[in-house]
PDB file of C-alpha atoms in Angstrom:
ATOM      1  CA  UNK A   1      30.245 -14.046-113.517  1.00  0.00           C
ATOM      2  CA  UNK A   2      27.348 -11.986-114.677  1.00  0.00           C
ATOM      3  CA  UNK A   3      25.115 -13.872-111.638  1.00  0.00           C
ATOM      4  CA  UNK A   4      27.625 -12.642-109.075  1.00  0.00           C
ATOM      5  CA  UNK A   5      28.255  -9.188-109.991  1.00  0.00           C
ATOM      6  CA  UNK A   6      25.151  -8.339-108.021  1.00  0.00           C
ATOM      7  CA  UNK A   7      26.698  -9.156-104.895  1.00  0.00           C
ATOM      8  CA  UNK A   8      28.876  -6.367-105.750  1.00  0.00           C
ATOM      9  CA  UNK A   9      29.446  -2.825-106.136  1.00  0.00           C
ATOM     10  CA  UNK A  10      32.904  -2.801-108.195  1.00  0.00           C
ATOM     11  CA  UNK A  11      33.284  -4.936-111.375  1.00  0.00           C
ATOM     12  CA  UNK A  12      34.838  -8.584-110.967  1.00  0.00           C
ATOM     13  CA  UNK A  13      38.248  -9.101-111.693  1.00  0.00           C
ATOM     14  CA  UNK A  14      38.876 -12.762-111.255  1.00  0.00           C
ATOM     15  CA  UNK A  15      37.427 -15.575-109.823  1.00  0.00           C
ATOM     16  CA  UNK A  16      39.005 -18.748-108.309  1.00  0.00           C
ATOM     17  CA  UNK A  17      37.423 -22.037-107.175  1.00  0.00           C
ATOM     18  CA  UNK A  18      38.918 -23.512-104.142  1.00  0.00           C
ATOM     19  CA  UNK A  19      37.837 -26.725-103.838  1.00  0.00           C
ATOM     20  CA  UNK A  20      38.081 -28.617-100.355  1.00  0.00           C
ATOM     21  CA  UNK A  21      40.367 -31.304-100.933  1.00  0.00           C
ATOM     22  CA  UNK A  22      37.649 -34.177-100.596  1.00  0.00           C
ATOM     23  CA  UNK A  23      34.484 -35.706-102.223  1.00  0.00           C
ATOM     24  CA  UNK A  24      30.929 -34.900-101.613  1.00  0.00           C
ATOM     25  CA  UNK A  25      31.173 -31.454-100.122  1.00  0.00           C
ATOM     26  CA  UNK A  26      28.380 -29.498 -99.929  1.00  0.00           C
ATOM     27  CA  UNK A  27      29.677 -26.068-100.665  1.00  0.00           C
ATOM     28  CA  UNK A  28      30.879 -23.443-103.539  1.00  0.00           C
ATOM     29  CA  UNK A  29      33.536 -21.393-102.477  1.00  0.00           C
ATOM     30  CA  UNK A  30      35.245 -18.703-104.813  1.00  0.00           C
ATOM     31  CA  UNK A  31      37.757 -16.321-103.663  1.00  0.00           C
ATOM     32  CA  UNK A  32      36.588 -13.255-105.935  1.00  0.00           C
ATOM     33  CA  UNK A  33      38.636 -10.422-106.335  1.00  0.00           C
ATOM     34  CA  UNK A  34      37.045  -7.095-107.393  1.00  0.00           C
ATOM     35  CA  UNK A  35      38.557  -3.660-107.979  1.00  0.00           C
ATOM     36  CA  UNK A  36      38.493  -2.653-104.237  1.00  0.00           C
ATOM     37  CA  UNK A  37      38.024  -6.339-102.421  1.00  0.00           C
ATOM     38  CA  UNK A  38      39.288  -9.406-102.236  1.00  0.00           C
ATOM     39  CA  UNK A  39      36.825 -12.135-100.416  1.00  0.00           C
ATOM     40  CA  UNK A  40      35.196 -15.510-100.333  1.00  0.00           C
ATOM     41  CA  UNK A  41      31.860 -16.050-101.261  1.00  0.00           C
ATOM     42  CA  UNK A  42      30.346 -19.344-100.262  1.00  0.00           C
ATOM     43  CA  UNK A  43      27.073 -20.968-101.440  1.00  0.00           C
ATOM     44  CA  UNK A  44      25.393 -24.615-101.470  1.00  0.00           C
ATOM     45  CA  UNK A  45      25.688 -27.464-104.106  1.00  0.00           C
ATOM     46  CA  UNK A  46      22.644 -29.084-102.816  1.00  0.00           C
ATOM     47  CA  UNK A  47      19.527 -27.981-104.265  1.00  0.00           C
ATOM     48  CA  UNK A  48      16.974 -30.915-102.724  1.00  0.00           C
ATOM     49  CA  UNK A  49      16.672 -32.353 -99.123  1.00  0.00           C
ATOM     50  CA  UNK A  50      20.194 -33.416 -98.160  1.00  0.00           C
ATOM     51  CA  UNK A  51      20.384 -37.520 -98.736  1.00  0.00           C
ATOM     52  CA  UNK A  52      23.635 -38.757 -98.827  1.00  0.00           C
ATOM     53  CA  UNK A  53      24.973 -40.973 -95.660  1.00  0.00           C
ATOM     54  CA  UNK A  54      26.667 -37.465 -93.713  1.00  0.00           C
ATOM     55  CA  UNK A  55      24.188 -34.906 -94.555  1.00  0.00           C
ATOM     56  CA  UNK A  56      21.061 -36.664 -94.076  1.00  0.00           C
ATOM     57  CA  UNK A  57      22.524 -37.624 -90.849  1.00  0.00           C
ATOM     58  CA  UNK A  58      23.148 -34.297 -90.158  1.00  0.00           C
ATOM     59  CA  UNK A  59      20.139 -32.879 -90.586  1.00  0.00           C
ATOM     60  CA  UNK A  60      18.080 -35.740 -88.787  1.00  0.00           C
ATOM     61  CA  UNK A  61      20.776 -35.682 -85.146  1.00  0.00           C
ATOM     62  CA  UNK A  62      21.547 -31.528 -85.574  1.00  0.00           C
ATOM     63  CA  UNK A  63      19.110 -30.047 -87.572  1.00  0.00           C
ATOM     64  CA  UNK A  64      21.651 -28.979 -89.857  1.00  0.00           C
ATOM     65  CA  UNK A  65      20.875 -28.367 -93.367  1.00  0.00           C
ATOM     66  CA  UNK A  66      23.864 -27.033 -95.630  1.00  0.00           C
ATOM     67  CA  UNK A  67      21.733 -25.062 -97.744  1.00  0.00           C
ATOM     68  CA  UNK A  68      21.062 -22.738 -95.287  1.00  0.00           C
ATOM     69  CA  UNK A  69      24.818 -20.438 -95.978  1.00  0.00           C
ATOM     70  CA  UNK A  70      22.906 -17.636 -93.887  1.00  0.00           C
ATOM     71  CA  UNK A  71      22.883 -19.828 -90.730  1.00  0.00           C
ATOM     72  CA  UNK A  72      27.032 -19.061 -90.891  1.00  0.00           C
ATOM     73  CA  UNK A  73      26.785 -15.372 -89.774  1.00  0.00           C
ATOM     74  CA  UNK A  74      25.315 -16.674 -86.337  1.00  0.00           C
ATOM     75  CA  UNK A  75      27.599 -19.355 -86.121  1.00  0.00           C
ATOM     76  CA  UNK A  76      30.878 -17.949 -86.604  1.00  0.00           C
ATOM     77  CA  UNK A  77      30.292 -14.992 -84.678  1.00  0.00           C
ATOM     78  CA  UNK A  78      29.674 -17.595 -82.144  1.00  0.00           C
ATOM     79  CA  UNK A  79      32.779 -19.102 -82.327  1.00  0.00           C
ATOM     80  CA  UNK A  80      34.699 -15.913 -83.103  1.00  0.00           C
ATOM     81  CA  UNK A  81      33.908 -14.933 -79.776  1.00  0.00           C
ATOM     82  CA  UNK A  82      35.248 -17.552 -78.330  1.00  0.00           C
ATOM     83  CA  UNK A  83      38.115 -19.098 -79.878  1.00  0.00           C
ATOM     84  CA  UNK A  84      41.835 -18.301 -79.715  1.00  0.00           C
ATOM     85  CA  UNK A  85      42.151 -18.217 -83.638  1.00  0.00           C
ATOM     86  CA  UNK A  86      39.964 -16.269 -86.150  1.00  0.00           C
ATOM     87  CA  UNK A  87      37.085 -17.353 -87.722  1.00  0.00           C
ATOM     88  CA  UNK A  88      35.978 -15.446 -90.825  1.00  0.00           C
ATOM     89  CA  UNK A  89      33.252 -12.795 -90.521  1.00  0.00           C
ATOM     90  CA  UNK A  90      30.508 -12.530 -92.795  1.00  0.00           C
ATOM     91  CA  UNK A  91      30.215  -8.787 -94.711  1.00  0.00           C
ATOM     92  CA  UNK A  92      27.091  -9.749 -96.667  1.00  0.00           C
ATOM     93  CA  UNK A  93      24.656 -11.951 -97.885  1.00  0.00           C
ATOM     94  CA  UNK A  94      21.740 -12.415-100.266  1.00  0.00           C
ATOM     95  CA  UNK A  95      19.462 -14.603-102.097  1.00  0.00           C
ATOM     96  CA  UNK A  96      19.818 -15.092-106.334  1.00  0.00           C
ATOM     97  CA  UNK A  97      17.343 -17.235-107.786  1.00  0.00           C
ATOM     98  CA  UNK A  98      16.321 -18.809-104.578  1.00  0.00           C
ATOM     99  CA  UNK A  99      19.622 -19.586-103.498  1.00  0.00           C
ATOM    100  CA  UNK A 100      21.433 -18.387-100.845  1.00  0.00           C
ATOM    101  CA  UNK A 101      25.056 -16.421-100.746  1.00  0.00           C
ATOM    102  CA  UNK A 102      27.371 -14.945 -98.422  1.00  0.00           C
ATOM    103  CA  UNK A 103      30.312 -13.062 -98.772  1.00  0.00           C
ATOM    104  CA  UNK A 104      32.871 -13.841 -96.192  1.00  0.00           C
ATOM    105  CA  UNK A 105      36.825 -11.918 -95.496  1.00  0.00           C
ATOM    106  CA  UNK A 106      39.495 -13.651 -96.476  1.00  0.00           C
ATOM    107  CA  UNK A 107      41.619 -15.054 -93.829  1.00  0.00           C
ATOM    108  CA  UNK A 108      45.456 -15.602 -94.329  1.00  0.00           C
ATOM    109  CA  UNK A 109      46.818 -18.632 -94.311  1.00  0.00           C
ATOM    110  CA  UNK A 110      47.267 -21.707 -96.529  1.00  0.00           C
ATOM    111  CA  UNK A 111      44.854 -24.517 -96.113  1.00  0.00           C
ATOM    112  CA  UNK A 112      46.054 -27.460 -93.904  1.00  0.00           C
ATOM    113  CA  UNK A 113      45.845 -30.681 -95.825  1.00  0.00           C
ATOM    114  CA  UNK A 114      47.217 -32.848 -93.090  1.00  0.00           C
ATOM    115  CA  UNK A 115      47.845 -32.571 -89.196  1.00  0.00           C
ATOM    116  CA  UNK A 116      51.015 -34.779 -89.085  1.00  0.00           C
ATOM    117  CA  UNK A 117      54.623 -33.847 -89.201  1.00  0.00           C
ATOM    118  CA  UNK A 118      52.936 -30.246 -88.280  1.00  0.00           C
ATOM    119  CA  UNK A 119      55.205 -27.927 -85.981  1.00  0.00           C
ATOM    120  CA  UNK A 120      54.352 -28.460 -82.565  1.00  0.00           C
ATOM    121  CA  UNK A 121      52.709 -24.945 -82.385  1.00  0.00           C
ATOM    122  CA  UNK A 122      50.134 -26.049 -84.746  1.00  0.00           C
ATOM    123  CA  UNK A 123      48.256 -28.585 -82.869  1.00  0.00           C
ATOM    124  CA  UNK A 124      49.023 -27.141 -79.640  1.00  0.00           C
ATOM    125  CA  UNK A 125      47.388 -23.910 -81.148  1.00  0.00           C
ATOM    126  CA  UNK A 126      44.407 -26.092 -82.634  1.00  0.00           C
ATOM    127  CA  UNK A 127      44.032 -27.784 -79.241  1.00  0.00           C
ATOM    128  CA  UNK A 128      43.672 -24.626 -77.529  1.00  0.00           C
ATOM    129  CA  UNK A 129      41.169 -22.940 -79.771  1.00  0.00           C
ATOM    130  CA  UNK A 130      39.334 -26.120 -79.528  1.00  0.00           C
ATOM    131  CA  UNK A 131      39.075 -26.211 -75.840  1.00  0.00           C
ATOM    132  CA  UNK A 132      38.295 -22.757 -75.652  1.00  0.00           C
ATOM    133  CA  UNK A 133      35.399 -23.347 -78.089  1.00  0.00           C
ATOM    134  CA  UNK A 134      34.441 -26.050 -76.366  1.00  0.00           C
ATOM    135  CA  UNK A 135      34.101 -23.891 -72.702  1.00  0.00           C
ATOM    136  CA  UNK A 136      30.688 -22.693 -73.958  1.00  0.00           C
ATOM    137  CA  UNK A 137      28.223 -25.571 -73.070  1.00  0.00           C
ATOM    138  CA  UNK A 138      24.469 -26.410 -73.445  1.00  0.00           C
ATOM    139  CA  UNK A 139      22.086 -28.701 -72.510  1.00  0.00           C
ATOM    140  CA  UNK A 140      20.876 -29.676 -75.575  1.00  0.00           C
ATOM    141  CA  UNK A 141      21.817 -31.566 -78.890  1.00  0.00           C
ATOM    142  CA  UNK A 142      20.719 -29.657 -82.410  1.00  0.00           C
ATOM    143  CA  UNK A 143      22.213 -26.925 -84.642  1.00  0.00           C
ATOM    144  CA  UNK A 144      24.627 -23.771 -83.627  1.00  0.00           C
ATOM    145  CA  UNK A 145      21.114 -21.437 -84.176  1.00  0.00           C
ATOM    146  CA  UNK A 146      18.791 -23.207 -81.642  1.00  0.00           C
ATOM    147  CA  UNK A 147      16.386 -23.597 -84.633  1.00  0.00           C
ATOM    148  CA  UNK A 148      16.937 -27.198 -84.167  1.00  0.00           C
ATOM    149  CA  UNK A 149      16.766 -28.759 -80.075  1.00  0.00           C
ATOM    150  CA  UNK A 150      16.607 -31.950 -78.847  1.00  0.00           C
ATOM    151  CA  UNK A 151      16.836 -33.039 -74.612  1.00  0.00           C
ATOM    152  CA  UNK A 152      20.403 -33.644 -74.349  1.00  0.00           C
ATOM    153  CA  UNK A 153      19.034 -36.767 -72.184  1.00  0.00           C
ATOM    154  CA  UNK A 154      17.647 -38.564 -75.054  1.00  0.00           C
ATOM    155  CA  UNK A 155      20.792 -38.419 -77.368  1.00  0.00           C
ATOM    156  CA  UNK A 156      21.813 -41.958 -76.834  1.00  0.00           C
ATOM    157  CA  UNK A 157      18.384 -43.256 -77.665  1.00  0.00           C
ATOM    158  CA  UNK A 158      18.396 -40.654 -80.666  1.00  0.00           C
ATOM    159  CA  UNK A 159      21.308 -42.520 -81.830  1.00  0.00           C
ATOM    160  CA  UNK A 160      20.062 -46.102 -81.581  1.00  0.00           C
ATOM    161  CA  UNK A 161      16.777 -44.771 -83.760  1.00  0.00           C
ATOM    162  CA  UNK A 162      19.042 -42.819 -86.805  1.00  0.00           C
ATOM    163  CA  UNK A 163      21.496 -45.655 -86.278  1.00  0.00           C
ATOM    164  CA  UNK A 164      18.912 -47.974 -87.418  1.00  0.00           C
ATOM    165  CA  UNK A 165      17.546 -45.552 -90.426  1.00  0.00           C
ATOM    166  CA  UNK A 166      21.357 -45.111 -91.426  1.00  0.00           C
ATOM    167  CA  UNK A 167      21.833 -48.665 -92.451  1.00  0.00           C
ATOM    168  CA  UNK A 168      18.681 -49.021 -93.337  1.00  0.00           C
ATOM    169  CA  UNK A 169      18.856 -46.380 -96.124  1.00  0.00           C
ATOM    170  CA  UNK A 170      23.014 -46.544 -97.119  1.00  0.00           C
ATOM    171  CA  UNK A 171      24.025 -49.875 -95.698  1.00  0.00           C
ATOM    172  CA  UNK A 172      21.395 -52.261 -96.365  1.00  0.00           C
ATOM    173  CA  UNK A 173      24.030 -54.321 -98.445  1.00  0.00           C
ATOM    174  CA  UNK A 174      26.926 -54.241 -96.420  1.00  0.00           C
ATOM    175  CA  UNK A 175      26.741 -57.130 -94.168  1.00  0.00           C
ATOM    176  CA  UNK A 176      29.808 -56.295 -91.982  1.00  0.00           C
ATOM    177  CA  UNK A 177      28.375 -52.616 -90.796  1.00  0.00           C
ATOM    178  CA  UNK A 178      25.063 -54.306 -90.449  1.00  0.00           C
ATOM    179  CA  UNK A 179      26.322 -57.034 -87.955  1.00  0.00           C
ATOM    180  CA  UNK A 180      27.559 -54.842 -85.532  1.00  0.00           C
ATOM    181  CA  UNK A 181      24.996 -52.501 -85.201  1.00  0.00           C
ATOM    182  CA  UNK A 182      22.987 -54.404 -82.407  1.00  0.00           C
ATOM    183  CA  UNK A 183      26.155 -54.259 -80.384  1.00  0.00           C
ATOM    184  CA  UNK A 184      26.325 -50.476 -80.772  1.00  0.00           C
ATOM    185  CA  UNK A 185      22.824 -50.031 -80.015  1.00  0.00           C
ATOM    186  CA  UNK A 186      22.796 -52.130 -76.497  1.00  0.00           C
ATOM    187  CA  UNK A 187      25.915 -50.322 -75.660  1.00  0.00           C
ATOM    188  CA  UNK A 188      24.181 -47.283 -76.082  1.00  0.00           C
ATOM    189  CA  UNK A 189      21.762 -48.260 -73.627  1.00  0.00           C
ATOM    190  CA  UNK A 190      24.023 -49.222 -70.967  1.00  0.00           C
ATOM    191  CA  UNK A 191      26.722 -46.376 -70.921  1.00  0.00           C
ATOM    192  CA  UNK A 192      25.950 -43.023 -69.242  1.00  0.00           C
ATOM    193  CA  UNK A 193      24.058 -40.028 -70.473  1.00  0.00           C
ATOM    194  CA  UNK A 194      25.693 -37.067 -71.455  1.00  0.00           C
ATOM    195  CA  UNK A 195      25.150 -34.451 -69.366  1.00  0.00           C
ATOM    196  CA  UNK A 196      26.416 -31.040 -71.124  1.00  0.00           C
ATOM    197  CA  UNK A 197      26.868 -30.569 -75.172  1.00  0.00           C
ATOM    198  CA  UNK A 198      28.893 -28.309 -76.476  1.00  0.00           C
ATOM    199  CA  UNK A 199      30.025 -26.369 -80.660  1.00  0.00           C
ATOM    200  CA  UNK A 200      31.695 -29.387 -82.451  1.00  0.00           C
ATOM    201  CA  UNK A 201      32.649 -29.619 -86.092  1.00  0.00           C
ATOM    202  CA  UNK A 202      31.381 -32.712 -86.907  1.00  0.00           C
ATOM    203  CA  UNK A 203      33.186 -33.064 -89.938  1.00  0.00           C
ATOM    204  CA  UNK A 204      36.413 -32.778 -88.218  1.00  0.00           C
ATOM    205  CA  UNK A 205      39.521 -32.393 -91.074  1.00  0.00           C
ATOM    206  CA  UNK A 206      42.820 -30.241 -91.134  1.00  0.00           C
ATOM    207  CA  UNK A 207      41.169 -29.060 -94.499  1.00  0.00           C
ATOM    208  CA  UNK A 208      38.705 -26.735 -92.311  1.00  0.00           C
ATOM    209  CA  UNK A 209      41.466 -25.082 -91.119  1.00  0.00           C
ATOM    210  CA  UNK A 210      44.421 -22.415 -92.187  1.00  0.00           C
ATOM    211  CA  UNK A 211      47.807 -22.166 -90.582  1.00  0.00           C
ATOM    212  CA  UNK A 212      50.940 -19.587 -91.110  1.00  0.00           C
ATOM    213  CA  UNK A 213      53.210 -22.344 -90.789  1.00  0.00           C
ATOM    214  CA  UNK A 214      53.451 -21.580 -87.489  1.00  0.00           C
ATOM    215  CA  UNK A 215      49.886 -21.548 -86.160  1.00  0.00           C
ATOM    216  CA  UNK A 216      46.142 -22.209 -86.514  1.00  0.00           C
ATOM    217  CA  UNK A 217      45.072 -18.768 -88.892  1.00  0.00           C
ATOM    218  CA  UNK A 218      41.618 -19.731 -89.185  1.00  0.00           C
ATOM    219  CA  UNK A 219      39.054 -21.742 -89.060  1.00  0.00           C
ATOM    220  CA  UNK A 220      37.119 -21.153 -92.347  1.00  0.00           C
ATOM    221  CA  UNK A 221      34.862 -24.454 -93.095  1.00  0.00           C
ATOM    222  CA  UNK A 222      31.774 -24.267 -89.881  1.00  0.00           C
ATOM    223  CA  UNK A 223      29.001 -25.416 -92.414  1.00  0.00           C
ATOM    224  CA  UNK A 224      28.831 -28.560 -90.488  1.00  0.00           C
ATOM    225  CA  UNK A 225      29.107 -27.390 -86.688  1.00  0.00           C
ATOM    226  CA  UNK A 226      26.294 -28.629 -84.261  1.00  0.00           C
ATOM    227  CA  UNK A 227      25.689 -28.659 -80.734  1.00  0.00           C
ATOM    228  CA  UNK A 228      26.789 -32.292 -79.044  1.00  0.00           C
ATOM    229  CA  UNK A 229      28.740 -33.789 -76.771  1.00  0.00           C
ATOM    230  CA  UNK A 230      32.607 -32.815 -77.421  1.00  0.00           C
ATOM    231  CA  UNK A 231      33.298 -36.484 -77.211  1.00  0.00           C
ATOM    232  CA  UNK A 232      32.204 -36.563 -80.470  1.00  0.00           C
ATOM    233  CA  UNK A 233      35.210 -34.057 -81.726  1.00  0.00           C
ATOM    234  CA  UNK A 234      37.739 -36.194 -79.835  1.00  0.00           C
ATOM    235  CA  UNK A 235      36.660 -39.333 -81.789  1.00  0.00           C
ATOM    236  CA  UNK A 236      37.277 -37.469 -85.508  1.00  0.00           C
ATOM    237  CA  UNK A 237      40.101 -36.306 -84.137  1.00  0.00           C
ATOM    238  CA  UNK A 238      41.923 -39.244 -83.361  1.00  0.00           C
ATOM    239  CA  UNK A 239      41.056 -40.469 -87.160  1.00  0.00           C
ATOM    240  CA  UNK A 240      43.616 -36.853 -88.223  1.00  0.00           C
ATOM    241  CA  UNK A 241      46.250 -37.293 -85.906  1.00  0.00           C
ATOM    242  CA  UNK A 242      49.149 -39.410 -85.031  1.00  0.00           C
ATOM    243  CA  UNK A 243      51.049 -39.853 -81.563  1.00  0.00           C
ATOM    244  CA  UNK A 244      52.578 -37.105 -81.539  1.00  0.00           C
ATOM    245  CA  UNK A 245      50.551 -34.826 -83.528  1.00  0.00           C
ATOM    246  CA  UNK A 246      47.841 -36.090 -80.537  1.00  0.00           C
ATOM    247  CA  UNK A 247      50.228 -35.217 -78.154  1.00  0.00           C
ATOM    248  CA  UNK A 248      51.265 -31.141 -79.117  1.00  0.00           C
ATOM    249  CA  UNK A 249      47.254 -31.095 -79.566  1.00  0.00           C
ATOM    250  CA  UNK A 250      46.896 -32.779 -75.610  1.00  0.00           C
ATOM    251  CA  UNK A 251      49.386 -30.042 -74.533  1.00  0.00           C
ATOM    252  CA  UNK A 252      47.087 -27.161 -76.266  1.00  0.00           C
ATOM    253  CA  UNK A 253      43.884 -28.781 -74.831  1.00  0.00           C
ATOM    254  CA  UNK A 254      45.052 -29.078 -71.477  1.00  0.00           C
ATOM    255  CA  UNK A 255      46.477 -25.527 -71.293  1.00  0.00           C
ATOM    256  CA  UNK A 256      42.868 -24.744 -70.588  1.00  0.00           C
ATOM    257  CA  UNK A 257      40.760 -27.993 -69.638  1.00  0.00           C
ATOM    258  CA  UNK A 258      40.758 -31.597 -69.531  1.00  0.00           C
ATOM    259  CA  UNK A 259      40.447 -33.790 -71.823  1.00  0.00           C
ATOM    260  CA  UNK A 260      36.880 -35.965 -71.498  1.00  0.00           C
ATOM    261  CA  UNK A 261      37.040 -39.691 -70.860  1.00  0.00           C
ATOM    262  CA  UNK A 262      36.336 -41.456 -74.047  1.00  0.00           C
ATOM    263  CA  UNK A 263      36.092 -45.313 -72.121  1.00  0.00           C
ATOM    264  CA  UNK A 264      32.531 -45.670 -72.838  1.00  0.00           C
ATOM    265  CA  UNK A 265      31.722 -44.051 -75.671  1.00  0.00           C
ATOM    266  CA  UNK A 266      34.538 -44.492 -78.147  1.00  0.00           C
ATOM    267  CA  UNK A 267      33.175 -47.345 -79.595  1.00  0.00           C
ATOM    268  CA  UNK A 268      29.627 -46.176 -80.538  1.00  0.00           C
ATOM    269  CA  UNK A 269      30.349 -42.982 -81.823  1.00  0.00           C
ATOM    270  CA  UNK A 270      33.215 -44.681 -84.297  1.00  0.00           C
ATOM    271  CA  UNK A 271      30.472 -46.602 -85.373  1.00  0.00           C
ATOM    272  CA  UNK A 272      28.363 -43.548 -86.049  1.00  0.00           C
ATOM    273  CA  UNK A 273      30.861 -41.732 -87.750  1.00  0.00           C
ATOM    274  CA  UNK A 274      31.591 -44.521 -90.228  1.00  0.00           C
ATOM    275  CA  UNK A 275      27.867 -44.496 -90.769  1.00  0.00           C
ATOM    276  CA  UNK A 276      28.027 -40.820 -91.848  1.00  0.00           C
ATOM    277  CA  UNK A 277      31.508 -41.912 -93.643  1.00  0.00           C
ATOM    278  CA  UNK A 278      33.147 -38.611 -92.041  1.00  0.00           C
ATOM    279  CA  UNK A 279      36.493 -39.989 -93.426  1.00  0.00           C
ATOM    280  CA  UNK A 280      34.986 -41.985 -96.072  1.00  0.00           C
ATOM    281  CA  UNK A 281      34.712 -45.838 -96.547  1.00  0.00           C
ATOM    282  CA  UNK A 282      36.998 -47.339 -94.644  1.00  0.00           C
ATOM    283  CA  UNK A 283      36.183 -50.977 -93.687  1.00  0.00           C
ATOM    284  CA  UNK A 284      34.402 -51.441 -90.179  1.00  0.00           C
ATOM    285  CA  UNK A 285      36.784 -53.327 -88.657  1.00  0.00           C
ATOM    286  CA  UNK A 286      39.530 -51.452 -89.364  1.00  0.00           C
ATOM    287  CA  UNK A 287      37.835 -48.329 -88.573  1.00  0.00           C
ATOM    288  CA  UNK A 288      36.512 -49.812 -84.581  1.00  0.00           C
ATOM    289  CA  UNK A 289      40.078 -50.961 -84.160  1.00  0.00           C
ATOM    290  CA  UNK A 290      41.802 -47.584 -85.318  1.00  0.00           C
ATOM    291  CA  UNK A 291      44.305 -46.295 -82.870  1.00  0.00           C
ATOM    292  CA  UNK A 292      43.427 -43.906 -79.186  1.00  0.00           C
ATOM    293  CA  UNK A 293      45.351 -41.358 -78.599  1.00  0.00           C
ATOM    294  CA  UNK A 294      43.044 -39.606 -76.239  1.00  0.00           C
TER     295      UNK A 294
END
């Protein structure tokens, strides 16, 4: 407690770790309650070069390293601008021993820890925000900042070259992932280029998000947004969602653009999300043969 007081000017009152819901996360977040605030203040676990499956693949396809809190000012005034539900704003940061803090408002809303047997409202709330997000577009792959560009032309062979370093480094003994990657990788080269990229959570999971019961409240966990093809969001999202949780988020989506064609690329971009286990380790066949809804 006696770290933290610096980042305020009224004593600390209490402090309460929220922790995500899942494994391997790369963040600290307290909700810290002082004698005239009450707000989040989010920091980094990792003190070394990210190297687990997601983060190192991360930071090689986006550029996105999750030590870097003070990156999260830029991006969610980004997507504050943008989106139909709030986004928290950052009120302050600074550095402690070489680490990196920010202090964040607290959003209402209880975390989300699953998008089925939601109200309708929900997901057609998340699917609008989403869309409306995704409106802004580039023409490049890398990180929210622009620290971190690559030609938006080059992103499928990109992905055959960290495809290959993923199993290489996390997968060397796991015989099933390694037999399909040549598949992946000539399919790669044979199905069209992107040709726009836009924000994407990459780490796609109702626990990012806060809801009223009623509607999307916030979206509070943008540590792992990049710049890529929305595609990719559309994939992770059918891993969350059900028929008909897919179909209230369709009817947000749609209130403001289409939905992209996912024909071509489903299947190589499952593949890469398994290798950066966004939803863990779930066998590779079951995973390629998980149900579309999109």
């Amino acid at each position: 407690m006696e770290k933290l007081q610096i980042l305020f000017d009224s004593s600390i009152q209490s402090i309460i770790e929220l922790h995500p819901g899942y494994e391997n996360h790369a963040s600290n977040v307290l909700l810290i309650k002082t004698e005239t605030e009450e707000v989040i203040v989010r920091s980094s676990q990792m003190i070394q070069e990210p190297h687990n499956d997601f983060w190192w693949g991360c930071k090689q396809l986006f550029g996105i390293d999750p030590r870097n809190v003070f990156h999260l000012e830029i991006i969610n005034n980004s997507l504050a601008e943008l989106s139909s539900f709030p986004v928290p704003r950052v009120l302050r940061k600074m550095t402690i021993d070489n680490k990196e803090y920010v202090i964040v408002e607290k959003l209402n809303g209880h975390t989300i820890h699953t998008f089925l047997n939601q109200p309708s409202s929900i997901l057609e709330s998340l699917g609008k925000g989403l869309a409306l997000i995704h409106q802004k577009s580039f023409n490049y792959i890398g990180n929210p900042l622009g620290t971190y560009q690559t030609s938006i032309y080059d992103f499928h062979s990109t992905l055959i070259n960290i495809m290959q370093q993923l199993t290489e480094r996390f997968y060397k003994n796991n015989q099933k992932i390694l037999e399909v990657l040549p598949e992946m990788q000539l399919l790669l080269k044979r199905i069209p280029t992107p040709i726009e990229s836009n924000f994407i959570l990459v780490d796609m999971d109702p626990t990012q998000f806060l809801s009223n019961g009623t509607e999307i409240t916030g979206l509070v966990d943008t540590e792992a947004y990049a710049v890529a093809p929305r595609e990719l969001e559309f994939i992770a999202l059918e891993y969350v969602l059900d028929k008909k949780s897919a179909e209230d988020f369709i009817r947000g989506y749609i209130s403001v653009q289409d939905i992209p064609d996912l024909t071509y690329v489903r299947k190589p971009y499952r593949y890469l999300y398994r290798l950066l286990s966004v939803q863990g380790s779930v066998g590779i066949e079951e995973w390629l043969n998980h149900p579309t809804y999109f």
